[in-house]
PDB file of C-alpha atoms in Angstrom:
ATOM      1  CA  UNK A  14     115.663  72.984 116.905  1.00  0.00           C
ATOM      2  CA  UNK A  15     114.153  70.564 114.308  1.00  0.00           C
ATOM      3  CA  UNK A  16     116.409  68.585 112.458  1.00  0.00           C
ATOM      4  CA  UNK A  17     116.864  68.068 108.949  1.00  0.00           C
ATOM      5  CA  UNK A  18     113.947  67.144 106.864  1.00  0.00           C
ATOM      6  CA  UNK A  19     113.982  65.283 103.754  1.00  0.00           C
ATOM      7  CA  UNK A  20     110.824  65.041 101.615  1.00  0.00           C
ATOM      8  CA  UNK A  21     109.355  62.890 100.075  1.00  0.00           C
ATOM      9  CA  UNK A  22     110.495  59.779 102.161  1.00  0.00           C
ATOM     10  CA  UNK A  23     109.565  57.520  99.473  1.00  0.00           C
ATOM     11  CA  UNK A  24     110.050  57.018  95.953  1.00  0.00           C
ATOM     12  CA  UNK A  25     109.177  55.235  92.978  1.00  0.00           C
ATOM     13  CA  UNK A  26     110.293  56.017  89.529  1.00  0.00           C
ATOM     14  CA  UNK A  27     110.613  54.615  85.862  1.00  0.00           C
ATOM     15  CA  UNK A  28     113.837  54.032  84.151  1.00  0.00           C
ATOM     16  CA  UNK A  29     114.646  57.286  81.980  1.00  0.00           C
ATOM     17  CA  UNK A  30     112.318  59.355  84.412  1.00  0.00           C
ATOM     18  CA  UNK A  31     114.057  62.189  85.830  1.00  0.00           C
ATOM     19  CA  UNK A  32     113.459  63.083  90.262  1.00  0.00           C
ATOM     20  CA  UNK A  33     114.031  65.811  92.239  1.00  0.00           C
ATOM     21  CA  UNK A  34     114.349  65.362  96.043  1.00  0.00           C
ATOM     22  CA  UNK A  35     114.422  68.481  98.278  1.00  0.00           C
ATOM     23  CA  UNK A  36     116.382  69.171 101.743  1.00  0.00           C
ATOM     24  CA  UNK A  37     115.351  71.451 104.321  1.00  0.00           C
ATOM     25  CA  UNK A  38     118.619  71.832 106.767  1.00  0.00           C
ATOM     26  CA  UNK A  39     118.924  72.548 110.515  1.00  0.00           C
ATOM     27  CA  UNK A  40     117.979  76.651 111.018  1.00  0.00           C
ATOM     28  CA  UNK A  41     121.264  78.645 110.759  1.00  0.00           C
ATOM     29  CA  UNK A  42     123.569  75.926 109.203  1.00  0.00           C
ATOM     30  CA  UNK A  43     124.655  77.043 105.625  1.00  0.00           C
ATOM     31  CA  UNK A  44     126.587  73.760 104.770  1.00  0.00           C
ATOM     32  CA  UNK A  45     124.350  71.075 103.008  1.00  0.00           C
ATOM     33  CA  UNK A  46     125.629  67.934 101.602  1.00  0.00           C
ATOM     34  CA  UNK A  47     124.087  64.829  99.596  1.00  0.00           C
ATOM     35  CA  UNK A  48     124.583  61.565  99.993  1.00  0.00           C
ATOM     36  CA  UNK A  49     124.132  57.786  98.509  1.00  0.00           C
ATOM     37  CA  UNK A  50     123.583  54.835 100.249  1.00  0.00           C
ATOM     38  CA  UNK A  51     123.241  51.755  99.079  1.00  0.00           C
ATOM     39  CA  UNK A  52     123.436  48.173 100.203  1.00  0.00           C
ATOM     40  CA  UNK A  53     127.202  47.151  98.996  1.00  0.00           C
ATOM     41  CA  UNK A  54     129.048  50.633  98.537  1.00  0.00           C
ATOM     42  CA  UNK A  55     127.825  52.655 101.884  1.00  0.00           C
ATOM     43  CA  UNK A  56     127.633  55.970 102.502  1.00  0.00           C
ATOM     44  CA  UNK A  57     129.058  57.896  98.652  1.00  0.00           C
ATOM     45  CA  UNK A  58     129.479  61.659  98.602  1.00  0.00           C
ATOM     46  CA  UNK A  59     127.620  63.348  95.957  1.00  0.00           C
ATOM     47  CA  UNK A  60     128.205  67.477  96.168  1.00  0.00           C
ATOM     48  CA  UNK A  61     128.252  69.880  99.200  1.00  0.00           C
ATOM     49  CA  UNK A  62     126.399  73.104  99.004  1.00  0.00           C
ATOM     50  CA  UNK A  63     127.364  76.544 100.927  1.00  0.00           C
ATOM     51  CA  UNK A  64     125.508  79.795 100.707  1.00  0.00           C
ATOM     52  CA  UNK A  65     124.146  78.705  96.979  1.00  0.00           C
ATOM     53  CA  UNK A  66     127.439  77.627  95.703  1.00  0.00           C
ATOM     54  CA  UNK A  67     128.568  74.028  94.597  1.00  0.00           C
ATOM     55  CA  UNK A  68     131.922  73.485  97.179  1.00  0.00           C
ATOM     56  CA  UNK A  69     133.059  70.276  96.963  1.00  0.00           C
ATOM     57  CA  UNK A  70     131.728  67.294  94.475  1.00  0.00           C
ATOM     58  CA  UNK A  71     131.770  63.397  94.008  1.00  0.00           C
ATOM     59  CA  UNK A  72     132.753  61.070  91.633  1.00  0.00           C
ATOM     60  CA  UNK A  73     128.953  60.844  89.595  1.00  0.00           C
ATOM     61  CA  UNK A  74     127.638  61.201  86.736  1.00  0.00           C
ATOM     62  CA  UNK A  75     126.529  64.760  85.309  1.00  0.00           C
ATOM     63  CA  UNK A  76     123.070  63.018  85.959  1.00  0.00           C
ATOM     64  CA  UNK A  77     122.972  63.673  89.179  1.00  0.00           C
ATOM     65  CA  UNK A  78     123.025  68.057  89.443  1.00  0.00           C
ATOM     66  CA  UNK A  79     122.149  70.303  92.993  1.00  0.00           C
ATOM     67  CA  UNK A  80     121.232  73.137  93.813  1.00  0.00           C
ATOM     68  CA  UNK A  81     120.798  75.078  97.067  1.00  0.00           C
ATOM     69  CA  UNK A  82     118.575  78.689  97.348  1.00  0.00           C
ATOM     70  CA  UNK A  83     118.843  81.362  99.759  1.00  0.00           C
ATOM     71  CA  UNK A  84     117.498  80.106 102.628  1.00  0.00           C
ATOM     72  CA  UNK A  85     119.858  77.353 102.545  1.00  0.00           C
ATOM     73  CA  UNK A  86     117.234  74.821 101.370  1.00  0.00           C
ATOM     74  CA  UNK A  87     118.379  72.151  98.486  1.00  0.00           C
ATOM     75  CA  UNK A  88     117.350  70.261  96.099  1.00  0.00           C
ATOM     76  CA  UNK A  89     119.138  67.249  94.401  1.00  0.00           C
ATOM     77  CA  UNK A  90     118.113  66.301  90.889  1.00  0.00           C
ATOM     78  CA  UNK A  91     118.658  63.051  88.460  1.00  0.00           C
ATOM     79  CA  UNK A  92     117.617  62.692  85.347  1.00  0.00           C
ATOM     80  CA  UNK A  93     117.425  59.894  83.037  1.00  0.00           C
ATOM     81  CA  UNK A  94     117.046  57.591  85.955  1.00  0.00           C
ATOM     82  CA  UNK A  95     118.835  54.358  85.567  1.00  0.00           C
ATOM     83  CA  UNK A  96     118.273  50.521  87.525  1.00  0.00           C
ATOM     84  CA  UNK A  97     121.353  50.960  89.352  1.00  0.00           C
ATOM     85  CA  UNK A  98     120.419  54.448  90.886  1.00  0.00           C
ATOM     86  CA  UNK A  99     117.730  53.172  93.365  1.00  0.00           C
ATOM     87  CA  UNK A 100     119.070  54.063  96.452  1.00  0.00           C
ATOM     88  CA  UNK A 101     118.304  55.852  99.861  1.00  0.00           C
ATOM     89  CA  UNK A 102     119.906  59.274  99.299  1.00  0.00           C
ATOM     90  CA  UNK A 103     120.740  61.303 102.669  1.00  0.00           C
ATOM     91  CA  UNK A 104     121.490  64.883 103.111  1.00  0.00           C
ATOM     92  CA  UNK A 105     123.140  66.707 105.862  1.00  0.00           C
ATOM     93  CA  UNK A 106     123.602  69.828 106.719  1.00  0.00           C
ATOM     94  CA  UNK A 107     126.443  71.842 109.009  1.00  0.00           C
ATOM     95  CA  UNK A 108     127.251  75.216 109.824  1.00  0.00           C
ATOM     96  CA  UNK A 109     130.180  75.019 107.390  1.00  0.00           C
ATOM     97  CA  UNK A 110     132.325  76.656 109.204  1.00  0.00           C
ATOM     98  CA  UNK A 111     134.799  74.310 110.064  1.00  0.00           C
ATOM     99  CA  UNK A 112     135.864  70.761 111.103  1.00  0.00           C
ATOM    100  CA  UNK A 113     131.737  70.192 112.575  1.00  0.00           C
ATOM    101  CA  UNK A 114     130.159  67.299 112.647  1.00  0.00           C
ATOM    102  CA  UNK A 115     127.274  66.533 110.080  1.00  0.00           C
ATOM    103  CA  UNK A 116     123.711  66.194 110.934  1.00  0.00           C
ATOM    104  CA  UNK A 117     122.205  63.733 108.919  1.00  0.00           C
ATOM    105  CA  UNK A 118     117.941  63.688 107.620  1.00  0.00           C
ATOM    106  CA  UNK A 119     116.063  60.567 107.418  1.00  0.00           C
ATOM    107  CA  UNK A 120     116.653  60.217 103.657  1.00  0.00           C
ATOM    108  CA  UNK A 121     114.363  59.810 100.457  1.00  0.00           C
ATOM    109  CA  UNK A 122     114.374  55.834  99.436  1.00  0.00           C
ATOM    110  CA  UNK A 123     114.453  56.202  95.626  1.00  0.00           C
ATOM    111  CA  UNK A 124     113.160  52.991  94.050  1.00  0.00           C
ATOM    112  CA  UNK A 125     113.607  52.468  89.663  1.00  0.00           C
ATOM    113  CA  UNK A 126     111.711  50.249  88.263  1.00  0.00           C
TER     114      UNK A 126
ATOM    115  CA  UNK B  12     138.412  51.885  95.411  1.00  0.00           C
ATOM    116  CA  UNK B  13     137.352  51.551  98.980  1.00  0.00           C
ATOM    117  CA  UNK B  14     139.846  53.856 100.960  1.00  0.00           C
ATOM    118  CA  UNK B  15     138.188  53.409 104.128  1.00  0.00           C
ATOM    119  CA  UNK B  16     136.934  49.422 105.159  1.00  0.00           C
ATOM    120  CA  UNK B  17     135.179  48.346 107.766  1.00  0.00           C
ATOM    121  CA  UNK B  18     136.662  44.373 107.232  1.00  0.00           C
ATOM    122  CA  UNK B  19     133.756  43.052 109.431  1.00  0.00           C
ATOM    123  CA  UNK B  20     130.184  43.052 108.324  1.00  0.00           C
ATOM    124  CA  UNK B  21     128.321  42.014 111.520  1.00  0.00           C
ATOM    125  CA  UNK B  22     129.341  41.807 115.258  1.00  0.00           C
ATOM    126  CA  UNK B  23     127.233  39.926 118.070  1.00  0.00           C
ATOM    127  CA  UNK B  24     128.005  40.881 121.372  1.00  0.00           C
ATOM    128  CA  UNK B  25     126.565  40.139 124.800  1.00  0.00           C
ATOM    129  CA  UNK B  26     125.316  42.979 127.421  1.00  0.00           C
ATOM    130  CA  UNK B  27     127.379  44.516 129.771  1.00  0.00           C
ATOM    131  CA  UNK B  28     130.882  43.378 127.870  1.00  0.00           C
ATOM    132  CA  UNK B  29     133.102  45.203 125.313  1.00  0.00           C
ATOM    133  CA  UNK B  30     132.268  45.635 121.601  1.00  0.00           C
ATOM    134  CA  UNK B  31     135.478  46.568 119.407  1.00  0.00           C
ATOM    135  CA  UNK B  32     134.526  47.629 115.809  1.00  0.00           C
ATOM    136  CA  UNK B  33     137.276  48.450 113.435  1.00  0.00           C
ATOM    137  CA  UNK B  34     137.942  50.742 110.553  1.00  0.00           C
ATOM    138  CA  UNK B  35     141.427  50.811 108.588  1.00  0.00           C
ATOM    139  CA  UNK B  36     141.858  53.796 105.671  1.00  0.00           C
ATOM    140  CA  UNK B  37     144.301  53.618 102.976  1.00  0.00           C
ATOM    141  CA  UNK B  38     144.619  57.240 102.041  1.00  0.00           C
ATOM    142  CA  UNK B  39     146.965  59.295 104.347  1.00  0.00           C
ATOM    143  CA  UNK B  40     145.547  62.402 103.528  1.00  0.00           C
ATOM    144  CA  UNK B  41     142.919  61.603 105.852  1.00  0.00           C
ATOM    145  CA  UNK B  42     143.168  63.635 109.128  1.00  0.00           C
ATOM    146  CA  UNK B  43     139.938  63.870 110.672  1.00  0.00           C
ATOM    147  CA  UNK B  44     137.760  60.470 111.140  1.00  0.00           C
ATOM    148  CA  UNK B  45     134.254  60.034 113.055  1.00  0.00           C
ATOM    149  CA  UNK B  46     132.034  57.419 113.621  1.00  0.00           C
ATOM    150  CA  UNK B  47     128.305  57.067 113.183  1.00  0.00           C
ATOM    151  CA  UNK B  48     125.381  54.981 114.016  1.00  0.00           C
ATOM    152  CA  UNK B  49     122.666  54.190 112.335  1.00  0.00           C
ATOM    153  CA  UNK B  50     119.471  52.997 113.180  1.00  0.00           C
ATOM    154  CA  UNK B  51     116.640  51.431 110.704  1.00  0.00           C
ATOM    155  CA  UNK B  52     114.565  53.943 108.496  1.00  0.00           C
ATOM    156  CA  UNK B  53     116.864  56.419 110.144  1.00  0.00           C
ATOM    157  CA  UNK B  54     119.839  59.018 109.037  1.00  0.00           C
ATOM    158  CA  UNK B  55     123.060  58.336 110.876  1.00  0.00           C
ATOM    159  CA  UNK B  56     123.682  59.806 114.036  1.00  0.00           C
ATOM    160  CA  UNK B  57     127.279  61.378 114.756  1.00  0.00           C
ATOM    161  CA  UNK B  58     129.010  59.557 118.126  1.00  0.00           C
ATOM    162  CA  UNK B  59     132.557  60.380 118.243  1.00  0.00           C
ATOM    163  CA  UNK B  60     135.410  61.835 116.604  1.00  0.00           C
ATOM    164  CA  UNK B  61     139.330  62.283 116.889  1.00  0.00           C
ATOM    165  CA  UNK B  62     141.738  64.551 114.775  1.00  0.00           C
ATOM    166  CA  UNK B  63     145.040  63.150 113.513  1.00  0.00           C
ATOM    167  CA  UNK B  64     146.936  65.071 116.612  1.00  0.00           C
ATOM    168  CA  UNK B  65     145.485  62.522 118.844  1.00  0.00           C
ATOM    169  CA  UNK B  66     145.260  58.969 119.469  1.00  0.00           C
ATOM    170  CA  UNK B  67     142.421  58.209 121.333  1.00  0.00           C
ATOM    171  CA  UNK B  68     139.508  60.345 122.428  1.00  0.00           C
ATOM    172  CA  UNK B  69     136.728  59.555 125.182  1.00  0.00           C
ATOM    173  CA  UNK B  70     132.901  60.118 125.749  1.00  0.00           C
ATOM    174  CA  UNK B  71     131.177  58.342 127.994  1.00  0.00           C
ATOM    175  CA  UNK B  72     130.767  54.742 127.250  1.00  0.00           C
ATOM    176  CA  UNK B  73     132.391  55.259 123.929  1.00  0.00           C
ATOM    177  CA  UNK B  74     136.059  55.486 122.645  1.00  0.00           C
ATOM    178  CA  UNK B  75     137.628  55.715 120.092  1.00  0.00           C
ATOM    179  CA  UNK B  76     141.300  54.743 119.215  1.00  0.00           C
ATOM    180  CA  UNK B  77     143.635  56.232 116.223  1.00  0.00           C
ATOM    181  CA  UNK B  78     146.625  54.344 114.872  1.00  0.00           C
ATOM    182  CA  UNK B  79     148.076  56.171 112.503  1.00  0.00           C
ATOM    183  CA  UNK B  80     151.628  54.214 111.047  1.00  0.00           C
ATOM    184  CA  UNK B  81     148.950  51.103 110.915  1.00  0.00           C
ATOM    185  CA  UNK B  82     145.979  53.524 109.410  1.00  0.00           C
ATOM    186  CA  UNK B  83     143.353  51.884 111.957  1.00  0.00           C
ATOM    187  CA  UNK B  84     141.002  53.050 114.445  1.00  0.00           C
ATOM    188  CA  UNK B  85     138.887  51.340 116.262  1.00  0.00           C
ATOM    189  CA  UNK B  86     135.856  51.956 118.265  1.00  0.00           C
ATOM    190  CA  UNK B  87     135.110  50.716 121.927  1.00  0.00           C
ATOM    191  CA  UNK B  88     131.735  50.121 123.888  1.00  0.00           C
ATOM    192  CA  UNK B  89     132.229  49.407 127.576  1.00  0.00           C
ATOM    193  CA  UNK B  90     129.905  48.239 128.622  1.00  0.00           C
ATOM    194  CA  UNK B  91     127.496  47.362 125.527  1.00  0.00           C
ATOM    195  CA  UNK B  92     124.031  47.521 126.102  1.00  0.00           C
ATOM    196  CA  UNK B  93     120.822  46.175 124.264  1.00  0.00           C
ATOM    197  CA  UNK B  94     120.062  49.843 122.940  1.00  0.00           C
ATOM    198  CA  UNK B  95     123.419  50.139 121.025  1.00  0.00           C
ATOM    199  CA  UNK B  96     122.401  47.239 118.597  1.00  0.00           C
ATOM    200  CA  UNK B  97     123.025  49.309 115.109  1.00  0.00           C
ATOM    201  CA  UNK B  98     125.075  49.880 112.487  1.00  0.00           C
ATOM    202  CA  UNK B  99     128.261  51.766 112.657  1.00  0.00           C
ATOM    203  CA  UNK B 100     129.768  53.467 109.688  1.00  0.00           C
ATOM    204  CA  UNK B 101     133.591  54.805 110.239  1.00  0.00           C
ATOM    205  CA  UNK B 102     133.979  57.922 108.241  1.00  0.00           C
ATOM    206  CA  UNK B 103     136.952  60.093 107.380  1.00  0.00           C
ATOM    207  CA  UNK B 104     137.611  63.921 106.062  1.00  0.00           C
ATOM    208  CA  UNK B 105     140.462  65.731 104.808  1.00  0.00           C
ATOM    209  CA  UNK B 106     140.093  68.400 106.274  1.00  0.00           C
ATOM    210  CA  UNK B 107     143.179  70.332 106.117  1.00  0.00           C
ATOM    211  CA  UNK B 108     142.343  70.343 101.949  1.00  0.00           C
ATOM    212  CA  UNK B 109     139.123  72.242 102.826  1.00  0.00           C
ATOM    213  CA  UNK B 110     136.210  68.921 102.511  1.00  0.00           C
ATOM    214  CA  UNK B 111     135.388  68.552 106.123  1.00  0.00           C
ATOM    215  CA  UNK B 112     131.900  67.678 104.656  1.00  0.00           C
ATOM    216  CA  UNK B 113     133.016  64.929 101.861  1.00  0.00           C
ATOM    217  CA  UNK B 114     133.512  62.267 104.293  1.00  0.00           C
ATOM    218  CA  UNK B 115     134.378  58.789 102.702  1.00  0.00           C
ATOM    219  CA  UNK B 116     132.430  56.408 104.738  1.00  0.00           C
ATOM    220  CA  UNK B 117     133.182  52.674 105.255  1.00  0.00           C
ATOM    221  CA  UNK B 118     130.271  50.283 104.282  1.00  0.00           C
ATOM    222  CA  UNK B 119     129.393  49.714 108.308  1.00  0.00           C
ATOM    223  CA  UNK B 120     129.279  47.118 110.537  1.00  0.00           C
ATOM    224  CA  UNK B 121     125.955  45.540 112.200  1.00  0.00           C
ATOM    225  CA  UNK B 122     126.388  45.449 116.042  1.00  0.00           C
ATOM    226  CA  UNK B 123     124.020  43.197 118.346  1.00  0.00           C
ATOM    227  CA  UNK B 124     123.981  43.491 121.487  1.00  0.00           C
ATOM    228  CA  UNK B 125     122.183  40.234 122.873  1.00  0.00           C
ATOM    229  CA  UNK B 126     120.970  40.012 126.427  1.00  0.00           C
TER     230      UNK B 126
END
């Protein structure tokens, strides 16, 4: 099975610009879920996505908006980009059935400038 | 408000012995917690779990060890070896409030396994 793909792997925006970064999950999981990393906080939750439906969100701004389609795919937009909002952002995806673990993509490193 | 902290930011440890990485968690709605590595230019990589009912849970070179009246677990690698150098994020769910996938991860620890 291929895993779950991330594009575009790098990054590099203005402050004020607005991105959109785009998730392709495992085949067959429904479940896809966006992450932020950076170097002092970790690993944050931004929003989980099931069959095109927002499930379960994270303390952000309403900068930072998802969205998933039918074939389970997502996107994850920000707009009005800020300094503070270069990050690498993960997604993962999961059957969403239950208590599963989460499979993780390579991430898009999102650089403001 | 960090509710799950990984107190340690780095860990050097020599081949063949014991790493111990900790985690402790402040919120005791957490029932579900997990561990992942991860390497450079890499997402992280799921390596073990445990639920709440247990307290400790086993696979392979890896285990991992709930306390839950001190909210710690830890995570033990007998023996280490060279390819585990990494870092290690603890990560915990409530899952019983439906948001198995909002895990609150702790900021990780570095592991190096010299030879």
């Amino acid at each position: 099975k291929a895993g779950v793909t991330q594009t575009p792997r790098y990054l590099i925006k203005t402050r004020g610009q607005q991105v959109t970064l785009s998730c392709s999950p495992i085949s067959g999981h429904r479940s896809v879920s966006w992450y932020q990393q950076t170097p002092g906080q970790g690993l944050q939750f931004l929003f989980e996505y099931f069959s095109e439906t927002q499930r379960n969100k994270g303390n952000f701004p309403g900068r930072f908006s998802g969205r998933q389609f039918s074939n389970s795919r997502s996107e994850m937009n920000v707009s009005t980009l800020e300094l503070g909002d270069s990050a690498l952002y993960l997604c993962a995806s999961s059957p969403g059935q239950g208590n599963e673990k989460l499979f993780f993509g390579s991430g898009t490193q999102l650089s403001v400038l | 408000d960090q509710q799950v902290k990984q107190n340690s930011p780095s860990l050097s440890v020599q081949e063949g012995r014991i790493s111990i990485l900790n985690c402790d968690y402040t919120n005791s709605m957490f029932d579900y917690f997990l561990w992942y590595k991860k390497y450079p230019a890499e997402g992280p990589t799921f390596l073990i779990s445990i639920s709440s009912i247990k307290d400790k849970n086993e696979d392979g070179r890896f285990t991992v060890f709930l306390n839950k009246s001190a909210k710690h677990l830890s995570l033990h690698i007998v023996p280490s070896q060279p390819g585990d150098s990494a870092v290690y994020f603890c990560a915990a769910s409530d899952f019983r409030s439906g948001t198995a996938s909002k895990l609150t991860f702790g900021t990780g620890t570095r592991l190096q396994v010299t030879l």
